[in-house]
Amino acid sequence: MSLRAGIVLFPGTNRERDMAIALAKVSGGREPVMIWHKETSLPPLDLIVLPGGFSHGDYLRCGAMAAQSPVMRAVRDFAEAGGHVLGVCNGFQILTEAGMLPGALLRNAGLRFLGQDHSMRVEQTDSIYTSGYAQGQIIRVVLAHGDGNYFADTATLDRLEGEGQVAFRYASPSGEVSDATNPNGSQRGIAGIISANRRVLGLMPHPEDYVDPLMGGEDGLPMFAGIVQGLAA
Amino acid sequence: MKAIVTVMLKPGVLDPQGRAIGHALETLGFDGIGDVRAGKIIELELAETDAGKAKAAAEAMADKLLANTVIESYRVEVV
Amino acid sequence: MKAIVTVMLKPGVLDPQGRAIGHALETLGFDGIGDVRAGKIIELELAETDAGKAKAAAEAMADKLLANTVIESYRVEVV
Amino acid sequence: MSARPVSEKLAREFGLNAEEWGRVQTIMGRMPSFTELGIFSVMWSEHCSYKSSRIWLKELPTKAEWVVHGPGENAGVVDIGDGLTAIFKMESHNHPSFIEPYQGAATGVGGILRDVFTMGARPIANLNALRFGRPENPRTKRVVDGVVRGIGGYGNCVGVPTVGGEVNFHAAYDGNPLVNAMTVGIAPKDRIFLSAAAGIGNQVVYVGSKTGRDGIHGATMASAEFDANSEEKRPTVQVGDPFTEKLLIEACLELMGTDAIVAIQDMGAAGLTSSSVEMAGKGGVGIQLDLDSVPQRETGMSAYEMMLSESQERMLIVLRPGAEEIARAIFEKWDLDFAVIGHITDTGRIVVRHKGVTEADIPLGPLADEAPLYRRPIQWPVPLPVLDNATITCTMPTDQALLQLVASPDLCSRAWIASQYDPAVGGQTVKKPGQADAAIVKIEGSNRALAITTDCTPRYCQADPKMGGMQAVAEAWRNITATGARPLAITDNMNFGNPEKPEIMGQFAAAIQGMAEACIALDFPVVSGNVSLYNETEGKGILPTPAIGGLGVIEDAHVARGIAIEPHQDLVLIGETAGWLGQSLFLREIMGREEGAPPPVNLVAERRNGDFVRHQIAKGCVHACHDVSDGGLLVALAEMALAGNCGLALDELNTAHATHAFLFGEDQSRYVIAAKDASGLLEEARTAGIPACLLGRTGGNELTFPGGSSVSLADLKEAHERFFKTWMS
Ligand SMILES: Nc1ncnc2c1ncn2[C@@H]1O[C@H](COP(=O)(O)OP(=O)(O)O)[C@@H](O)[C@H]1O
Ligand SMILES: [Mg+2]
């Protein structure tokens, strides 16, 4: 099946190619459409991706200005109508700034940009994004962010945990989750969360950068394969 | 008029930057340093000449864009 | 006492952040927006109880660490 | 700055000497205006005119079948096959980075990116070659922190992966850190954009950011020594805006997809002045600028200020007739300034108009051709004498010496730095920092990949500038070779002290000679570069540092090798080992001596050994490969073990040399190869007359040395990672 995916381009977006390559890889080479942030309506799509980058330079707060883009109204409508939206890194920040996912992403606790590999644990598998993994599976991903420190108040965190909305947590390669395995100070080691209806996922790490052993790994591939499978069903 | 919007993290939100600054100041030999909080300040030149209206406008800007009220609080001053 | 250090880019120094904020506010439909400058604010709790001394200490901190005086200027207020 | 009376005194202040001032007056045939004097002074600064270095740079070989554009353009261009070219250059931002480390380094990255995309290339990789003062110097830490943050802050935001570089520490850089940034881009061979203006009447268009009073006289500052008053030069610091740069890249590449552009040039050092003078000068035409139309960030700017401003993220374009609307629409889409600020004339002059006044009217030919050119007095360096190994008795056990070496600032893990950069954005990075001797970046949509490295060993250059220059080129060639790629060409960044001192000019000339010999012997021409002189503070110069940025190509990225070993493999050493300890890190770090001649490079052996290694990799006989450089053989082996998280055991040595000399000597042209079964490779080496010997086997959790001592991988890793962790905590 060929996936109709759209990638939103904000000024300063820079991981749209990485994402397009990953999506094309699982959809028989079909390239996703690129959607400019000034658009107000969307073509028919199965999936919208908000990719990584530094939208508007990450000035003021990461994702804050992008969340106010004209296109975001259409993205929100799409999600409210049950559409699937994936936000990675800057895309995750935009989703929280737009209020489409709870919480916020603060400056990394170490106050430095993190450009490195890290492991994360798959915390739930009942979404198209996570169904390709086993519960508790440890996957290796690329981190590339300065503001990935997930914050929400305790009530929100408890609700997310209770509803199975914590999708990924930072972990050691052997699967432990502790302060020592938390690269950026995120509350409860949260690397990604999913909406209650399991259709909107936001995560800081970059699964799209590990879809080819040549580039160092393919632990991200099951996410994209799962998306295609899920949306074909 | 000029509106000055000061944006600080809310009290319950950990402020690693403030903490790092406090730590660095101590390392530099300054003492008697308690809590340190880091925030942002945005100074806006506004065409508006009525102080009340300018303040209201700046507050609207803060609500909409300048502050993220999930984690931040703000105050507006008009000069 | 509490010292509030406000750090802004010196006049004439490019402020890409301020520019982007101004632009975003215009896109959001706010009008009459002139120059926008973005800066930092650092609030310090100090054990010092003498206002003059607290101010002097905060100024020393700003010179040494809080401001990059090559491109930034600061002001200190004690409350 | 308001206009001041023009006089010889002012000319001096602007950095022109008496003779140059005389020449300005002759060219003009009258007293120049304030703005005109400003234009002459920046165009004739060392930074823009290469007046001390040009005659020597001519000695570098610049041609090969695969060279499309050599030095003279914004960046060098080489053919990499499949109708594509790689466009690359390295550039220094040394002085700004000392004054304001974050912004200095950031704008350095921004500047070199523009040199590359101005030619039509999409930037695909950044590298940086950094030299800092002693870690003990309290200032060094702040400089390192700021420079690393600045490089990351800019490169990460523009979305170009930072894939490599190098770092050294030495007291000679205490007051003069070096920040050399390199960018590599890719462009179709038939869509390369040059800067020579053409077409009388064509519009000259300004795009990007607005002009402010930033960095006025930056070019002259970069051409002056620091003194105790250099604090006062601080207002020339520029702030970079990587967000605008990202938009500028996209907008320029979009415009380059149309046929709107006749010529395009970034505004680098000396901004509007050098870009307009160079474009018109190269095209043999004239140019008229109307400064009233220049997008301005500040009010009341004078012609002088606008002509000399070094505000970042700006470009100058000559458009084809009728292309204005297409171009304007693209830049408006990307929210960038766009303004027609002049036109091409047939006068052979640059004419600058502002508020109805002609502020400058200068003949371009003389401004460029009659620019001063100096054959400065030279005192040729006397290389240090060869160190007698017999004077080195080492009682430190091998394991301890290794641990101490890998923990030293020049050899320790660079992960603390590299992990603040995004190495992966773009999704094409095959080998990231630390994984291979050269970074490997694939070309999207193809199996082809580039191998990219930066190299220089300044302590060798200090001891013998000619041999040091040769070694730097050879090491770049070797690092590319060790990945299996075919070396194509280099860019260079010549960082030296005050050229008015004969001994400094001697270092410069000797380094060039060594580089040229290596380039010729290795078919590795120079296609672009940069010269940074006057790297002195209060009369104290840096180590001569001819940084080399090397580029190679490999047809199939899958064939590229890294340095990581795995268990059950043979370890083979290729190349001759004489146990050369002079200028080695062992001598400095373990024996506390900085002495002797550097290891000689035998260019014939270099080429022969390298060609053999590359051939073996192409045949699939090599699992991992690492060149032997700083720290010698045992450090190379330790790095392979750390990269693969795999131990190794060395056989007893079969050598006449002392153990420490064999294990830590820095003889050149050597590689360590790990292979499943090395017997065939050893046999082929014997037949080909290549020195090769079996060193031992991989496996286990420790490194076992001749004599039986050992180090655990865990201890090795701890030692390797300790320095930055402790220093920066
Ligand atoms: N050391 C060098 N070796 C070879 N070419 C050089 C060297 N230094 C400068 N060049 C060449 O001289 C030209 C001018 O360089 P530069 O002034 O750095 O350019 P820009 O104006 O872009 O800063 C470029 O083509 C550059 O490649
Ligand atoms: Mg240039």
mmCIF file with all atom_site columns, C-alpha atoms and ligand atoms in Angstrom, chain D residues 46-50 53-54 57-58 60-62 70-76 88-92 111-112 114-116 118-119 265-270 274-275 278 282 490-495 508 512 515 526-532 547, ligand 1:
data_model
loop_
_atom_site.group_PDB
_atom_site.id
_atom_site.type_symbol
_atom_site.label_atom_id
_atom_site.label_alt_id
_atom_site.label_comp_id
_atom_site.label_asym_id
_atom_site.label_entity_id
_atom_site.label_seq_id
_atom_site.pdbx_PDB_ins_code
_atom_site.Cartn_x
_atom_site.Cartn_y
_atom_site.Cartn_z
_atom_site.occupancy
_atom_site.B_iso_or_equiv
_atom_site.pdbx_formal_charge
_atom_site.auth_seq_id
_atom_site.auth_comp_id
_atom_site.auth_asym_id
_atom_site.auth_atom_id
_atom_site.pdbx_PDB_model_num
ATOM   1  C CA  . GLU D 1 46  ? 46.453 41.172 4.330   1.00 0.00 ? 46  GLU D CA  1
ATOM   2  C CA  . HIS D 1 47  ? 43.180 39.315 4.750   1.00 0.00 ? 47  HIS D CA  1
ATOM   3  C CA  . CYS D 1 48  ? 41.734 40.393 1.396   1.00 0.00 ? 48  CYS D CA  1
ATOM   4  C CA  . SER D 1 49  ? 44.827 40.975 -0.728  1.00 0.00 ? 49  SER D CA  1
ATOM   5  C CA  . TYR D 1 50  ? 47.091 38.112 0.355   1.00 0.00 ? 50  TYR D CA  1
ATOM   6  C CA  . SER D 1 53  ? 51.445 35.171 0.908   1.00 0.00 ? 53  SER D CA  1
ATOM   7  C CA  . ARG D 1 54  ? 50.383 35.346 -2.717  1.00 0.00 ? 54  ARG D CA  1
ATOM   8  C CA  . LEU D 1 57  ? 50.785 30.284 -2.735  1.00 0.00 ? 57  LEU D CA  1
ATOM   9  C CA  . LYS D 1 58  ? 51.633 30.151 -6.433  1.00 0.00 ? 58  LYS D CA  1
ATOM   10 C CA  . LEU D 1 60  ? 51.138 24.993 -4.732  1.00 0.00 ? 60  LEU D CA  1
ATOM   11 C CA  . PRO D 1 61  ? 49.993 22.579 -7.432  1.00 0.00 ? 61  PRO D CA  1
ATOM   12 C CA  . THR D 1 62  ? 46.363 23.231 -8.271  1.00 0.00 ? 62  THR D CA  1
ATOM   13 C CA  . GLY D 1 70  ? 40.989 25.576 -8.388  1.00 0.00 ? 70  GLY D CA  1
ATOM   14 C CA  . PRO D 1 71  ? 41.875 28.535 -6.160  1.00 0.00 ? 71  PRO D CA  1
ATOM   15 C CA  . GLY D 1 72  ? 40.447 31.866 -7.232  1.00 0.00 ? 72  GLY D CA  1
ATOM   16 C CA  . GLU D 1 73  ? 36.787 31.104 -6.804  1.00 0.00 ? 73  GLU D CA  1
ATOM   17 C CA  . ASN D 1 74  ? 34.825 31.192 -3.573  1.00 0.00 ? 74  ASN D CA  1
ATOM   18 C CA  . ALA D 1 75  ? 35.640 27.518 -3.050  1.00 0.00 ? 75  ALA D CA  1
ATOM   19 C CA  . GLY D 1 76  ? 37.398 24.705 -4.882  1.00 0.00 ? 76  GLY D CA  1
ATOM   20 C CA  . PHE D 1 88  ? 34.784 22.840 -0.508  1.00 0.00 ? 88  PHE D CA  1
ATOM   21 C CA  . LYS D 1 89  ? 36.936 25.265 1.379   1.00 0.00 ? 89  LYS D CA  1
ATOM   22 C CA  . MET D 1 90  ? 38.326 25.963 4.811   1.00 0.00 ? 90  MET D CA  1
ATOM   23 C CA  . GLU D 1 91  ? 38.438 29.376 6.429   1.00 0.00 ? 91  GLU D CA  1
ATOM   24 C CA  . SER D 1 92  ? 39.768 30.824 9.653   1.00 0.00 ? 92  SER D CA  1
ATOM   25 C CA  . GLY D 1 111 ? 31.041 32.438 6.468   1.00 0.00 ? 111 GLY D CA  1
ATOM   26 C CA  . ILE D 1 112 ? 32.449 29.220 5.120   1.00 0.00 ? 112 ILE D CA  1
ATOM   27 C CA  . ARG D 1 114 ? 28.271 30.897 2.265   1.00 0.00 ? 114 ARG D CA  1
ATOM   28 C CA  . ASP D 1 115 ? 31.495 30.429 0.322   1.00 0.00 ? 115 ASP D CA  1
ATOM   29 C CA  . VAL D 1 116 ? 30.238 26.986 -0.626  1.00 0.00 ? 116 VAL D CA  1
ATOM   30 C CA  . THR D 1 118 ? 27.286 30.718 -3.257  1.00 0.00 ? 118 THR D CA  1
ATOM   31 C CA  . MET D 1 119 ? 28.703 28.389 -5.916  1.00 0.00 ? 119 MET D CA  1
ATOM   32 C CA  . GLN D 1 265 ? 29.094 36.254 -4.422  1.00 0.00 ? 265 GLN D CA  1
ATOM   33 C CA  . ASP D 1 266 ? 28.759 36.088 -0.665  1.00 0.00 ? 266 ASP D CA  1
ATOM   34 C CA  . MET D 1 267 ? 29.594 39.149 1.374   1.00 0.00 ? 267 MET D CA  1
ATOM   35 C CA  . GLY D 1 268 ? 32.396 37.952 3.579   1.00 0.00 ? 268 GLY D CA  1
ATOM   36 C CA  . ALA D 1 269 ? 35.279 39.959 4.955   1.00 0.00 ? 269 ALA D CA  1
ATOM   37 C CA  . ALA D 1 270 ? 34.941 43.613 3.941   1.00 0.00 ? 270 ALA D CA  1
ATOM   38 C CA  . SER D 1 274 ? 35.036 43.159 -1.457  1.00 0.00 ? 274 SER D CA  1
ATOM   39 C CA  . SER D 1 275 ? 32.051 41.438 -2.997  1.00 0.00 ? 275 SER D CA  1
ATOM   40 C CA  . GLU D 1 278 ? 35.662 41.227 -6.815  1.00 0.00 ? 278 GLU D CA  1
ATOM   41 C CA  . LYS D 1 282 ? 36.757 39.501 -12.216 1.00 0.00 ? 282 LYS D CA  1
ATOM   42 C CA  . ILE D 1 490 ? 42.733 19.553 -0.475  1.00 0.00 ? 490 ILE D CA  1
ATOM   43 C CA  . THR D 1 491 ? 41.842 22.945 0.860   1.00 0.00 ? 491 THR D CA  1
ATOM   44 C CA  . ASP D 1 492 ? 44.245 24.578 3.264   1.00 0.00 ? 492 ASP D CA  1
ATOM   45 C CA  . ASN D 1 493 ? 44.225 27.123 6.015   1.00 0.00 ? 493 ASN D CA  1
ATOM   46 C CA  . MET D 1 494 ? 47.639 28.667 6.556   1.00 0.00 ? 494 MET D CA  1
ATOM   47 C CA  . ASN D 1 495 ? 47.747 29.978 10.129  1.00 0.00 ? 495 ASN D CA  1
ATOM   48 C CA  . PHE D 1 508 ? 55.364 29.995 5.800   1.00 0.00 ? 508 PHE D CA  1
ATOM   49 C CA  . ILE D 1 512 ? 54.317 25.672 1.387   1.00 0.00 ? 512 ILE D CA  1
ATOM   50 C CA  . MET D 1 515 ? 52.961 20.855 1.106   1.00 0.00 ? 515 MET D CA  1
ATOM   51 C CA  . VAL D 1 526 ? 45.105 22.376 -3.640  1.00 0.00 ? 526 VAL D CA  1
ATOM   52 C CA  . VAL D 1 527 ? 41.779 23.720 -4.877  1.00 0.00 ? 527 VAL D CA  1
ATOM   53 C CA  . SER D 1 528 ? 41.021 26.392 -2.303  1.00 0.00 ? 528 SER D CA  1
ATOM   54 C CA  . GLY D 1 529 ? 42.328 27.796 0.911   1.00 0.00 ? 529 GLY D CA  1
ATOM   55 C CA  . ASN D 1 530 ? 42.756 30.679 3.238   1.00 0.00 ? 530 ASN D CA  1
ATOM   56 C CA  . VAL D 1 531 ? 45.641 32.487 4.883   1.00 0.00 ? 531 VAL D CA  1
ATOM   57 C CA  . SER D 1 532 ? 45.549 33.841 8.402   1.00 0.00 ? 532 SER D CA  1
ATOM   58 C CA  . ALA D 1 547 ? 45.728 23.047 8.488   1.00 0.00 ? 547 ALA D CA  1
HETATM 59 N N1  . LIG E 2 .   ? 46.340 28.990 1.355   1.00 0.00 ? 1   LIG E N1  1
HETATM 60 C C1  . LIG E 2 .   ? 45.673 28.992 0.200   1.00 0.00 ? 1   LIG E C1  1
HETATM 61 N N2  . LIG E 2 .   ? 45.838 28.000 -0.679  1.00 0.00 ? 1   LIG E N2  1
HETATM 62 C C2  . LIG E 2 .   ? 45.135 27.991 -1.818  1.00 0.00 ? 1   LIG E C2  1
HETATM 63 N N3  . LIG E 2 .   ? 44.248 28.906 -2.162  1.00 0.00 ? 1   LIG E N3  1
HETATM 64 C C3  . LIG E 2 .   ? 44.032 29.901 -1.335  1.00 0.00 ? 1   LIG E C3  1
HETATM 65 C C4  . LIG E 2 .   ? 44.732 29.983 -0.110  1.00 0.00 ? 1   LIG E C4  1
HETATM 66 N N4  . LIG E 2 .   ? 44.327 31.072 0.535   1.00 0.00 ? 1   LIG E N4  1
HETATM 67 C C5  . LIG E 2 .   ? 43.372 31.625 -0.236  1.00 0.00 ? 1   LIG E C5  1
HETATM 68 N N5  . LIG E 2 .   ? 43.196 30.922 -1.383  1.00 0.00 ? 1   LIG E N5  1
HETATM 69 C C6  . LIG E 2 .   ? 42.225 31.219 -2.414  1.00 0.00 ? 1   LIG E C6  1
HETATM 70 O O1  . LIG E 2 .   ? 42.157 32.619 -2.613  1.00 0.00 ? 1   LIG E O1  1
HETATM 71 C C7  . LIG E 2 .   ? 40.797 33.032 -2.868  1.00 0.00 ? 1   LIG E C7  1
HETATM 72 C C8  . LIG E 2 .   ? 40.364 34.113 -1.901  1.00 0.00 ? 1   LIG E C8  1
HETATM 73 O O2  . LIG E 2 .   ? 40.193 33.541 -0.607  1.00 0.00 ? 1   LIG E O2  1
HETATM 74 P P1  . LIG E 2 .   ? 39.411 34.277 0.540   1.00 0.00 ? 1   LIG E P1  1
HETATM 75 O O3  . LIG E 2 .   ? 39.835 35.699 0.595   1.00 0.00 ? 1   LIG E O3  1
HETATM 76 O O4  . LIG E 2 .   ? 39.543 33.460 1.762   1.00 0.00 ? 1   LIG E O4  1
HETATM 77 O O5  . LIG E 2 .   ? 37.945 34.175 0.017   1.00 0.00 ? 1   LIG E O5  1
HETATM 78 P P2  . LIG E 2 .   ? 36.687 34.883 0.647   1.00 0.00 ? 1   LIG E P2  1
HETATM 79 O O6  . LIG E 2 .   ? 36.644 36.212 -0.027  1.00 0.00 ? 1   LIG E O6  1
HETATM 80 O O7  . LIG E 2 .   ? 35.593 33.997 0.223   1.00 0.00 ? 1   LIG E O7  1
HETATM 81 O O8  . LIG E 2 .   ? 36.900 34.962 2.114   1.00 0.00 ? 1   LIG E O8  1
HETATM 82 C C9  . LIG E 2 .   ? 39.955 31.777 -2.774  1.00 0.00 ? 1   LIG E C9  1
HETATM 83 O O9  . LIG E 2 .   ? 39.789 31.271 -4.057  1.00 0.00 ? 1   LIG E O9  1
HETATM 84 C C10 . LIG E 2 .   ? 40.818 30.850 -1.975  1.00 0.00 ? 1   LIG E C10 1
HETATM 85 O O10 . LIG E 2 .   ? 40.493 29.510 -2.221  1.00 0.00 ? 1   LIG E O10 1
#
